[in-house]
């Protein structure tokens, strides 16, 4: 669970606090209330990630539950970026099995979790890439990264190819 979400057992509701303004939203207990609370928490913590996940889910509804769980992993710091032997990241799972390795291999991204290995993760897009929550979390972290423009040395969002400050080309990861 994200740090800005608490469950009030006495009142049987989730509370989500905006870390910036201190505003608190409440949601009823139960699965739907928990889902709504987590989405609100993501929106409060990272409006940009909220927008990325919302757009992804609109385009690929099959990814909805995995995408929101991946957003939670990304915001909880579960993704440890790596760069060696095709390993993109080690993602601490939400279960007791430890880290899962997300790799780039043969033009596809792969994960060693059961969801991916057993073929349960849905195939999406023209490349028929499968997406588990660990792959999605890795992609979210990479997309949210901030880089420094090589021309003007100002911070630039990782998903931009042209610097908005100087129109210089931004180098990839």
XYZ file of C-alpha atoms in Angstrom:
173
model
C 0.000 0.000 0.000
C 1.198 3.517 -0.684
C 2.365 5.611 2.245
C -0.415 8.194 1.813
C -3.160 5.536 2.201
C -4.410 4.300 5.558
C -7.271 2.034 6.485
C -9.374 3.243 9.396
C -10.671 0.003 10.904
C -13.112 1.695 13.314
C -14.706 3.724 10.530
C -14.315 0.996 7.889
C -12.860 3.302 5.294
C -9.663 4.137 3.468
C -8.174 7.591 3.849
C -5.878 9.085 1.244
C -3.913 12.227 2.014
C -2.450 14.566 -0.573
C 1.155 15.089 0.578
C 1.239 18.568 -0.999
C -1.965 20.156 0.305
C -2.899 17.902 3.229
C -6.372 17.328 1.725
C -7.842 13.965 2.737
C -10.228 11.856 0.645
C -12.151 8.874 2.057
C -13.311 5.664 0.394
C -15.482 2.823 1.731
C -14.025 -0.532 2.721
C -14.116 -3.385 0.227
C -12.353 -4.130 -3.038
C -13.816 -1.223 -4.998
C -13.043 1.236 -2.206
C -9.455 -0.020 -2.011
C -9.037 0.290 -5.795
C -10.445 3.823 -5.776
C -8.243 4.788 -2.825
C -5.116 3.491 -4.560
C -5.922 5.387 -7.751
C -6.498 8.560 -5.763
C -3.204 7.980 -3.922
C -1.350 7.626 -7.236
C -2.962 10.815 -8.509
C -1.923 12.705 -5.367
C 1.660 11.371 -5.362
C 2.355 11.584 -9.088
C -0.182 13.258 -11.382
C 2.049 12.424 -14.333
C 2.069 8.686 -13.515
C -1.694 8.819 -12.952
C -2.102 10.276 -16.457
C 0.239 7.660 -17.984
C -1.644 4.770 -16.342
C -5.072 6.195 -17.184
C -4.148 6.601 -20.861
C -2.647 3.089 -20.960
C -5.768 1.541 -19.440
C -8.031 3.438 -21.851
C -6.045 2.025 -24.739
C -5.569 -1.489 -23.309
C -8.327 -2.314 -20.774
C -6.860 -5.805 -20.240
C -3.966 -4.183 -18.376
C -6.091 -2.297 -15.827
C -5.403 -4.255 -12.631
C -1.752 -4.896 -13.515
C -1.168 -1.251 -14.462
C -2.478 0.139 -11.165
C -0.527 -2.425 -9.133
C 2.550 -1.521 -11.205
C 2.025 2.168 -10.412
C 1.999 1.261 -6.726
C 5.267 -0.683 -7.136
C 6.855 2.226 -9.012
C 5.864 4.782 -6.364
C 6.927 2.526 -3.482
C 10.473 2.317 -4.861
C 10.211 -1.378 -5.703
C 11.959 -0.890 -9.076
C 15.747 -0.916 -8.919
C 17.057 0.073 -12.364
C 20.015 -1.954 -13.604
C 21.973 -1.982 -16.806
C 23.899 -5.129 -17.473
C 23.508 -8.334 -19.467
C 20.129 -7.169 -20.736
C 18.725 -6.743 -17.211
C 16.671 -3.538 -17.089
C 15.572 -3.742 -13.451
C 15.083 -5.856 -10.370
C 11.551 -5.366 -9.072
C 10.707 -6.293 -5.502
C 7.486 -8.248 -5.716
C 4.435 -7.697 -3.598
C 4.697 -11.309 -2.438
C 7.260 -13.148 -0.335
C 9.322 -14.344 -3.304
C 11.730 -11.417 -3.461
C 12.946 -9.665 -6.591
C 11.938 -10.379 -10.175
C 14.330 -9.586 -13.001
C 13.009 -7.648 -15.968
C 15.174 -8.204 -19.048
C 15.367 -7.034 -22.614
C 15.844 -10.042 -24.866
C 15.311 -10.469 -28.614
C 13.428 -7.185 -28.926
C 10.955 -8.029 -26.148
C 10.913 -7.318 -22.450
C 10.664 -10.409 -20.264
C 10.152 -11.088 -16.573
C 10.832 -14.169 -14.473
C 7.582 -13.915 -12.458
C 4.905 -16.617 -12.693
C 2.387 -14.287 -14.351
C 4.772 -13.841 -17.276
C 6.300 -17.340 -17.297
C 2.944 -19.146 -17.167
C 1.597 -17.059 -20.033
C -1.127 -15.344 -17.993
C 0.164 -11.828 -18.674
C -1.795 -10.463 -21.670
C -0.255 -9.934 -25.100
C -0.589 -6.294 -26.164
C 0.333 -4.241 -29.196
C 1.731 -5.023 -32.627
C 4.777 -6.835 -31.215
C 2.613 -9.084 -29.026
C 4.595 -8.033 -25.960
C 3.315 -9.577 -22.719
C 2.944 -7.240 -19.750
C 3.069 -8.293 -16.108
C 3.022 -5.699 -13.322
C 6.829 -5.895 -12.981
C 7.396 -5.025 -16.643
C 4.857 -2.216 -16.415
C 6.446 -0.856 -13.221
C 9.859 -0.871 -14.923
C 8.428 0.977 -17.929
C 6.720 3.525 -15.672
C 9.940 4.260 -13.769
C 11.870 4.651 -17.011
C 9.196 6.955 -18.400
C 9.120 9.083 -15.247
C 12.882 9.491 -15.164
C 14.352 12.936 -15.607
C 17.466 13.400 -17.702
C 19.752 16.339 -18.308
C 19.816 17.892 -21.777
C 23.237 17.528 -23.385
C 23.011 20.980 -24.955
C 21.714 23.283 -22.216
C 22.169 21.056 -19.115
C 18.584 21.579 -17.934
C 16.353 18.756 -16.636
C 14.129 17.137 -19.273
C 11.405 14.496 -18.926
C 12.651 11.100 -20.057
C 9.862 10.615 -22.592
C 10.870 13.694 -24.623
C 13.214 13.488 -27.596
C 13.646 17.245 -27.992
C 14.541 19.607 -25.170
C 11.696 22.113 -24.601
C 14.215 24.730 -23.447
C 16.713 24.767 -26.325
C 15.233 22.411 -28.961
C 18.345 20.250 -28.739
C 18.176 16.502 -29.146
C 17.858 14.585 -25.856
C 19.903 11.418 -25.734
C 18.089 8.174 -24.905
C 18.549 6.341 -21.626
